[in-house]
CSV table of C-alpha atoms in Angstrom, one decimal:
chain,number,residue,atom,x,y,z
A,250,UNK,CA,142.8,77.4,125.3
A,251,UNK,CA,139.8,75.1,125.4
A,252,UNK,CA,141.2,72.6,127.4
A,253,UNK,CA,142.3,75.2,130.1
A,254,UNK,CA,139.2,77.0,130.1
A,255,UNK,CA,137.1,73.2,130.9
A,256,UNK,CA,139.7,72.6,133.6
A,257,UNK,CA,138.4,75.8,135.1
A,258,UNK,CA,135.2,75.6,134.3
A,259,UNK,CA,135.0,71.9,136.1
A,260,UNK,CA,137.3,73.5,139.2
A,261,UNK,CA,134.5,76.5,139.7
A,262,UNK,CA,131.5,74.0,139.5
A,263,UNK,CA,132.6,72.5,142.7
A,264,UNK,CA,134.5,75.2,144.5
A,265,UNK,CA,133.4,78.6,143.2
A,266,UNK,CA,131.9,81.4,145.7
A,267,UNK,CA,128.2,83.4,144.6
A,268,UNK,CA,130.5,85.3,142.8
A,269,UNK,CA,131.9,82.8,140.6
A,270,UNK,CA,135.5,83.0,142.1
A,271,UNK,CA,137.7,80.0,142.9
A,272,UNK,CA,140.9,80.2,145.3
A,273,UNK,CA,143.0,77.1,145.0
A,274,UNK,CA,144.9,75.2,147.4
A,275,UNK,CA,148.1,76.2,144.6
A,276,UNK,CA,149.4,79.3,145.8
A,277,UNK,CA,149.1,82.2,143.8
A,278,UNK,CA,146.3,80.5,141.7
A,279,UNK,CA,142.9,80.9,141.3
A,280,UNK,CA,140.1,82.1,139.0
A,281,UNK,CA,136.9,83.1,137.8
A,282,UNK,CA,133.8,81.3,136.4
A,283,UNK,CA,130.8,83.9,136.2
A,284,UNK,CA,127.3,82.9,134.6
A,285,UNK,CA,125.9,86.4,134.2
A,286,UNK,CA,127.0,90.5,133.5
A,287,UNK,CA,127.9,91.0,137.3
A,288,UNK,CA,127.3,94.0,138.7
A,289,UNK,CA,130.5,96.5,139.7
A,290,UNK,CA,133.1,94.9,142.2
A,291,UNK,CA,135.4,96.7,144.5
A,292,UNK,CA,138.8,95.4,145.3
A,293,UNK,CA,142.5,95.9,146.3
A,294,UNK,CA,144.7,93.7,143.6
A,295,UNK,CA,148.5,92.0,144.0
A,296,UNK,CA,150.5,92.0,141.0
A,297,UNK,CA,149.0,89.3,138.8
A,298,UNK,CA,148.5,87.8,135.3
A,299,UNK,CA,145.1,87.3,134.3
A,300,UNK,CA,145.1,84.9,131.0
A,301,UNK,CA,140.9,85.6,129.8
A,302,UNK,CA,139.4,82.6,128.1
A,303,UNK,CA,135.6,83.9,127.5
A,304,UNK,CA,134.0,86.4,128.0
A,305,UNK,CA,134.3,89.8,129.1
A,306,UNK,CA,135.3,92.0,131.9
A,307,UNK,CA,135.6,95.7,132.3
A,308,UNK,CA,138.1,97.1,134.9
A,309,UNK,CA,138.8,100.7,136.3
A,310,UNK,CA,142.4,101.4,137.9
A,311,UNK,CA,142.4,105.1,139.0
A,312,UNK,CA,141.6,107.3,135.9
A,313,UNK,CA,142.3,104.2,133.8
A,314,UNK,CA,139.6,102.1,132.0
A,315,UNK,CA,140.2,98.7,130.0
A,316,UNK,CA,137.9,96.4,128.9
A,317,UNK,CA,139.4,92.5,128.6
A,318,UNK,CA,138.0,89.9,126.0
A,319,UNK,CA,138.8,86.1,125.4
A,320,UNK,CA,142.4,85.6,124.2
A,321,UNK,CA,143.3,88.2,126.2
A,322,UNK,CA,146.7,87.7,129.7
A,323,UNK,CA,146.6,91.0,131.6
A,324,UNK,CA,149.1,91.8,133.8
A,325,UNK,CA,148.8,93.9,136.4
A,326,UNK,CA,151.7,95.4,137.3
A,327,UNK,CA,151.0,97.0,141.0
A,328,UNK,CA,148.9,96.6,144.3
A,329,UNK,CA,146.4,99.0,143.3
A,330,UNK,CA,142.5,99.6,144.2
A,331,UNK,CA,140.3,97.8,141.5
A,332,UNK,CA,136.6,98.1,140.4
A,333,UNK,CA,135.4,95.4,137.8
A,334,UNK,CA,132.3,93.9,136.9
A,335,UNK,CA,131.5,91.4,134.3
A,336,UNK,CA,129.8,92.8,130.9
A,337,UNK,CA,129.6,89.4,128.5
A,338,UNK,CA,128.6,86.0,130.3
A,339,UNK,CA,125.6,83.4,130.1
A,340,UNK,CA,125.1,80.0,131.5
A,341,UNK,CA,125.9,78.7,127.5
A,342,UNK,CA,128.9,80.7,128.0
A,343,UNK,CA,130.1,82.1,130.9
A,344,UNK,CA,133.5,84.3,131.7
A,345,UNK,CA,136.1,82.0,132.3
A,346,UNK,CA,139.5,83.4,133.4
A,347,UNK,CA,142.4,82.4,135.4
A,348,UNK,CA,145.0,84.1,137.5
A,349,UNK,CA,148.5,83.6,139.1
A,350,UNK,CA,149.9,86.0,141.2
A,351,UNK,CA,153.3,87.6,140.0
A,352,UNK,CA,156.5,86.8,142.2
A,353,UNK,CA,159.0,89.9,142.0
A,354,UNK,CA,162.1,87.5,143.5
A,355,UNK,CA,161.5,84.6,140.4
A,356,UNK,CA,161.2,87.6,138.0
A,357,UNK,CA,164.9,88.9,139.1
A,358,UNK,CA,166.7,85.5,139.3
A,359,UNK,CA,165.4,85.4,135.7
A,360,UNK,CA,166.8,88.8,134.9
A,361,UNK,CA,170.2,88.3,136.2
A,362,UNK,CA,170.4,85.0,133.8
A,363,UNK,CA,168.6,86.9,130.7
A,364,UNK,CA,170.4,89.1,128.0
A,365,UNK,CA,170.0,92.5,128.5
A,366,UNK,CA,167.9,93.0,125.3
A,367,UNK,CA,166.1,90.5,125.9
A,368,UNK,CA,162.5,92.4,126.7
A,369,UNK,CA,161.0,95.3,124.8
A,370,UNK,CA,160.9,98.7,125.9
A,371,UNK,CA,159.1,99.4,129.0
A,372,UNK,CA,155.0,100.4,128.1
A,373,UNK,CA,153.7,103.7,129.5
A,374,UNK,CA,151.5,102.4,131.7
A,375,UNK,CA,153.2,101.0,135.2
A,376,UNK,CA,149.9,99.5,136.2
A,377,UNK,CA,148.1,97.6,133.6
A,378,UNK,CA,149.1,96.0,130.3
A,379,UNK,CA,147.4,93.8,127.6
A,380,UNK,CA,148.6,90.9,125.1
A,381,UNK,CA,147.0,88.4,123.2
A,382,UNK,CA,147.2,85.5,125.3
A,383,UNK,CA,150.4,82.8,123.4
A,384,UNK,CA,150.3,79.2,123.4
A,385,UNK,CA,153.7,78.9,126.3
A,386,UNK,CA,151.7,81.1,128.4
A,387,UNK,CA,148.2,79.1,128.0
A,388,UNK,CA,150.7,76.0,129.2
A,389,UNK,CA,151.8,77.2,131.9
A,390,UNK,CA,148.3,77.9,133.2
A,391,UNK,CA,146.7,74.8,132.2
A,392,UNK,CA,149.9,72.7,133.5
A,393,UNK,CA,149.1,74.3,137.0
A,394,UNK,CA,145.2,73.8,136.9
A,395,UNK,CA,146.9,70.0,136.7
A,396,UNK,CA,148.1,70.5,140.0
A,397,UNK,CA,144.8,70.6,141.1
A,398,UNK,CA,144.6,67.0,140.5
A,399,UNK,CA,147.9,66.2,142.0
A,400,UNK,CA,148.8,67.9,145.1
A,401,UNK,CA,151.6,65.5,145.9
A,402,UNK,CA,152.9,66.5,142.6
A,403,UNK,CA,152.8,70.6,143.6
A,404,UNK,CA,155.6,70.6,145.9
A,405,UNK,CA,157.8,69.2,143.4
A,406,UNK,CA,156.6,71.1,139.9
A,407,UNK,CA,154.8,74.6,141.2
A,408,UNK,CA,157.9,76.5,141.3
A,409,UNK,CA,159.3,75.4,138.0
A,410,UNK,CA,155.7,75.7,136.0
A,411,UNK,CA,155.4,79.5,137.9
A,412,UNK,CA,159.3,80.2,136.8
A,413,UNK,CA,158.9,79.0,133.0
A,414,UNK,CA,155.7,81.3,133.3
A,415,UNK,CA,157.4,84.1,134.6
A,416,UNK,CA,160.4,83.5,131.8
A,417,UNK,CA,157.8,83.7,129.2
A,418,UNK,CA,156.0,86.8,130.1
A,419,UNK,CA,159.6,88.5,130.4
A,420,UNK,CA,160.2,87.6,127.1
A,421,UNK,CA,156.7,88.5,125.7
A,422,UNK,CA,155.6,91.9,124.5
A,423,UNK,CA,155.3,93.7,128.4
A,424,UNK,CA,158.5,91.8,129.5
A,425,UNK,CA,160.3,95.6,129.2
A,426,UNK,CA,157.8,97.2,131.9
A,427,UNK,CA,158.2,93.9,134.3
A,428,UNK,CA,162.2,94.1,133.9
A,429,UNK,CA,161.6,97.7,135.1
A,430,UNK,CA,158.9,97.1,137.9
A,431,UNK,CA,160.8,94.3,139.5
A,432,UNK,CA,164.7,96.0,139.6
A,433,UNK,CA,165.6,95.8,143.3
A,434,UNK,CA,166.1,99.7,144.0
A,435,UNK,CA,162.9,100.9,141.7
A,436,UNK,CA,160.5,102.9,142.8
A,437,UNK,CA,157.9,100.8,142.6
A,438,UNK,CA,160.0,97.9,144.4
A,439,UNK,CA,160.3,100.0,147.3
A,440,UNK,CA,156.8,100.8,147.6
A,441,UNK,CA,156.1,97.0,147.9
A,442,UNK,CA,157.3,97.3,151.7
A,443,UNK,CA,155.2,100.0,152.8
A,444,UNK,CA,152.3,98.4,151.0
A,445,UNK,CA,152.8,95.3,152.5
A,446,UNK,CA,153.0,96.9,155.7
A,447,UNK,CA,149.6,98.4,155.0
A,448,UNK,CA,148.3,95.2,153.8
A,449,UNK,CA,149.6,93.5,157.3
A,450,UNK,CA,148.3,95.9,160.1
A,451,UNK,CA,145.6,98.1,158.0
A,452,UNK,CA,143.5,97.9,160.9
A,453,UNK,CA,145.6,100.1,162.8
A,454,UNK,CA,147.0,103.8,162.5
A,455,UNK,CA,150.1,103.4,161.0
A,456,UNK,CA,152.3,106.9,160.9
A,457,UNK,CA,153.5,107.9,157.4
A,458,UNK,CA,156.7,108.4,158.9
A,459,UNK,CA,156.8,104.6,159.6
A,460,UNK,CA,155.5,103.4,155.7
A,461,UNK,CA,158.1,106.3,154.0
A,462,UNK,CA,160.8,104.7,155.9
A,463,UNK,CA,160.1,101.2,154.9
A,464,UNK,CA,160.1,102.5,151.2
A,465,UNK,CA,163.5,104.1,152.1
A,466,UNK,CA,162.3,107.7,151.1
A,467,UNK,CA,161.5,111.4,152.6
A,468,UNK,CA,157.5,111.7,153.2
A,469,UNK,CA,157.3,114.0,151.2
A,470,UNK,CA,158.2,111.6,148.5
A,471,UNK,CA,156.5,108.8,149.5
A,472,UNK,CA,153.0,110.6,149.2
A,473,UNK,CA,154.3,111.5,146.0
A,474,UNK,CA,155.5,108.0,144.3
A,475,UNK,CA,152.5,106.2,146.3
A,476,UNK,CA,150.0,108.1,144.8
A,477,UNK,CA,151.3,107.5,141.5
A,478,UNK,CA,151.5,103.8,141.6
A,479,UNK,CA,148.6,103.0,143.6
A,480,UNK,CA,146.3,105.8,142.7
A,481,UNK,CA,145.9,106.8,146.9
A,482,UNK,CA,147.3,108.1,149.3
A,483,UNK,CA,148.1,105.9,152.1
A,484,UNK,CA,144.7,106.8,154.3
A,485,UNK,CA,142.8,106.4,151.2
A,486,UNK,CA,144.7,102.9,150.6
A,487,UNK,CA,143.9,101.5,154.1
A,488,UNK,CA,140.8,102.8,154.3
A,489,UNK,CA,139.8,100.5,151.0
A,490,UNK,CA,141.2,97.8,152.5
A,491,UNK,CA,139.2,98.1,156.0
A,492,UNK,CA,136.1,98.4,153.9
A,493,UNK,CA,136.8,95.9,151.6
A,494,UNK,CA,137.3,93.2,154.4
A,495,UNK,CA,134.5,94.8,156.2
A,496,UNK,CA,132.1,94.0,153.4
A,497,UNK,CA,133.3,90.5,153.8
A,498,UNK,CA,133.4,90.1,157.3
A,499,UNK,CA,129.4,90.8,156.8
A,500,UNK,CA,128.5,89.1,153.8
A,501,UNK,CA,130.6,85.9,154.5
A,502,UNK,CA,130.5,85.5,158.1
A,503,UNK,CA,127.5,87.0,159.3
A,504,UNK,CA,129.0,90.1,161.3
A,505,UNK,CA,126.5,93.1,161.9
A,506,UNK,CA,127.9,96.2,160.8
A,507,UNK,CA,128.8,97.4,164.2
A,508,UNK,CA,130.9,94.1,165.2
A,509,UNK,CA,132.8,94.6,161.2
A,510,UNK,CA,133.6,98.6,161.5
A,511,UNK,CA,135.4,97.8,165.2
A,512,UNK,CA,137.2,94.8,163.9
A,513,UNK,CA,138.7,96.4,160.7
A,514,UNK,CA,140.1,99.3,163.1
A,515,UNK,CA,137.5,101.9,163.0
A,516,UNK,CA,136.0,103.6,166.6
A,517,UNK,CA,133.1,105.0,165.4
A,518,UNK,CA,130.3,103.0,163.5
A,519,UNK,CA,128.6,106.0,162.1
A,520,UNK,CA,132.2,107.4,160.8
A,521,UNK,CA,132.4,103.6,158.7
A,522,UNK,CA,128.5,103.6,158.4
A,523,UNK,CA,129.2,107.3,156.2
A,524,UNK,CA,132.5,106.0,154.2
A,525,UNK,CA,130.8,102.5,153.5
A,526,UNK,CA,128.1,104.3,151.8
A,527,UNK,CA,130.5,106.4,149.9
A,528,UNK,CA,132.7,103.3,148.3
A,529,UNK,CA,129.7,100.7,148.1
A,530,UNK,CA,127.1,103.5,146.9
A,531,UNK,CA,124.6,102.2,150.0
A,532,UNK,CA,125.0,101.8,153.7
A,533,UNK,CA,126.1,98.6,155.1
A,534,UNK,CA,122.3,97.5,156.0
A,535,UNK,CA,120.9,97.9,152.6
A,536,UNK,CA,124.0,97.0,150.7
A,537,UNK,CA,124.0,93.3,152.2
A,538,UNK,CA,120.2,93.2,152.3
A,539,UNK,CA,120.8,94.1,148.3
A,540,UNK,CA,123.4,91.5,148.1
A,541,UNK,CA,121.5,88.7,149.3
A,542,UNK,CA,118.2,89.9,147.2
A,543,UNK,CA,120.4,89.4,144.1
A,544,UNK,CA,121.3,86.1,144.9
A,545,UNK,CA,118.2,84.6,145.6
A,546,UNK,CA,116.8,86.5,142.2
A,547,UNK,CA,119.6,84.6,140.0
A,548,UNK,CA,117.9,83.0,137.6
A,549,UNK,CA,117.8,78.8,137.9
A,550,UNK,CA,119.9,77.0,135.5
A,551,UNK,CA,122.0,73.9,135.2
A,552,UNK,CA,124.8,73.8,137.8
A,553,UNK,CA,123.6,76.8,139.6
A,554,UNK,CA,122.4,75.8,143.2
A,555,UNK,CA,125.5,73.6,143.0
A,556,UNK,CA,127.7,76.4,142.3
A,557,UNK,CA,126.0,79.0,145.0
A,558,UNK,CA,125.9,76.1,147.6
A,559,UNK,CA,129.3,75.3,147.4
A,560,UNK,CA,130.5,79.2,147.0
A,561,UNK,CA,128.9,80.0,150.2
A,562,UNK,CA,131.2,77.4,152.2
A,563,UNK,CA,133.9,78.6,150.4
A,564,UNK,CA,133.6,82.2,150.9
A,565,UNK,CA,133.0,81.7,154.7
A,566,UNK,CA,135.9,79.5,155.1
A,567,UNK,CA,138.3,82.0,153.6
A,568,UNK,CA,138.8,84.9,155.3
A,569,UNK,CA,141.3,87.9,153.8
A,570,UNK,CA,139.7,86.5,150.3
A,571,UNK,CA,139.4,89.7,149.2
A,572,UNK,CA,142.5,91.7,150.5
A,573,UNK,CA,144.4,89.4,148.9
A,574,UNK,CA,143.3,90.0,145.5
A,575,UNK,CA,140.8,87.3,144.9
A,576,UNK,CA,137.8,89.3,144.1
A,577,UNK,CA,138.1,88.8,140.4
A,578,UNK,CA,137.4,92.4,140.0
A,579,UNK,CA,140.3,91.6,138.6
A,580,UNK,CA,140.8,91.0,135.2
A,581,UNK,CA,139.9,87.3,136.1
């Protein structure tokens, strides 16, 4: 675990946003190196695994809270809408975690080729589950940071470090709810169209008609299963993710609100100016005006105009950061 948690501790230095969040050019990776208690983060997540090597993290999914702690890999199970903030990090020690994003097609191939037995029974949950972090699973991770190092090598290893990971977590004590999540004609399977769908053209009005026949169900249904797995409905799904990328769209690249509400979809400013307030607790204006206060309060220490320097390029350089997961709101 030490040696992993360095590796991303050295990564973030150079390539971590104000946040403390690094994407990686590794797809599926990237993680989280955050000096100080954060405060709450807002976020739409892809099915992950989030291995935690220090510090703490609490998370809200829907009604559900969890609170993550070194030594612990969360997986989380379904796209759902996220909030998260930091509660235990310093500059002496800082929350460290890593994520890799979970590949429903690997996970089958594996399936077919494993005895039936092979996992547990499924957990209760169909969103979130927790395990002490094992030794294969800590491999896997740090064996990918490695690719970080060589990216000739990624082409040729990435898929067969992300398999043996995927192997090992279907073996491990949530492999029964995976095995369940990832069968081709489950529910939650067929949700993963619609919400794609919504993920793809969420600036747009897109009929429920359209997203229940991509799921291959009635509407009636599809409101029904949706809102169980994701927490929303559809409107309340696409509208997180137009605000989400909104917030972005301002505090990476400058946008005034106006210029952000029209090119996430919405027609009326004042209609996004109402519903920003209501997710973000403040309207656009005084959110961002907040935002940027907090960062220039953080308090000076070693490595810390480094890491805010270089998290600023980063963040401006990669837009869709947050739709696709990356705001460690997660448990990363």
């Amino acid at each position: 675990m030490e040696a992993l948690k360095q590796a991303i501790i050295r990564y973030a230095s150079c390539h971590a946003n104000v946040d403390g969040l690094a994407t990686t050019p590794v797809p599926g990776l990237r993680m989280m190196c955050a000096l100080r208690p954060s405060r709450a983060m807002r976020s739409i997540y892809k099915p992950l695994v989030c291995l935690v090597l220090q510090g703490a993290k609490q998370m809200t999914i829907g009604t559900e809270d969890h609170q993550f702690a070194a030594g612990a890999s969360v997986i989380v199970g379904m796209d759902a809408p996220v909030t998260g903030r930091v509660v235990l990090a310093s500059p002496a020690q800082p929350y460290v975690a890593l994520a890799v994003e979970l590949d429903f097609a690997v996970l089958r191939d594996l399936m077919a080729q494993m005895p039936a037995g092979a996992s547990p029974a499924p957990a209760s949950s169909t969103r979130v589950w927790m395990a002490e972090s094992d030794a294969a699973t800590l491999d896997c991770g740090l064996r990918l940071m490695r690719l970080l190092e060589r990216p000739d090598a990624v082409p040729l290893l990435h898929a067969g470090i992300v398999r043996e990971l995927h192997y090992w977590l279907l073996s491990g004590r949530h492999g029964g709810s995976l095995r369940t999540l990832a069968l081709p004609d489950s529910h939650a399977q067929r949700m993963v169209a619609a919400v794609q769908m919504l993920r793809d053209g969420f600036r747009h009005t897109l009929p429920v008609e359209q997203l229940a026949a991509a799921a291959r169900m009635s509407t009636s249904n599809f409101h029904r299963c949706f809102k169980t797995m994701t927490t929303l409905t559809p409107v309340q799904f696409q509208k997180q993710l137009r605000l989400v990328e909104a917030r972005r769209l301002m505090i990476s690249e400058g946008h005034a609100a106006s210029r952000a509400a029209y090119e996430v979809g919405y027609e009326s400013v004042s209609q996004f100016t109402r519903e920003y307030a209501r997710m973000f607790g403040a309207p656009p204006r005084r959110d961002i005006r907040s935002e940027a206060l907090s960062l220039n309060d953080e308090p000076p220490h070693e490595g810390a105009s480094h890491v805010k320097s270089a998290g600023r390029r980063k963040v401006a350089s990669d837009p869709g950061r947050t739709l696709q997961g990356h705001s460690f709101s997660l448990p990363a």
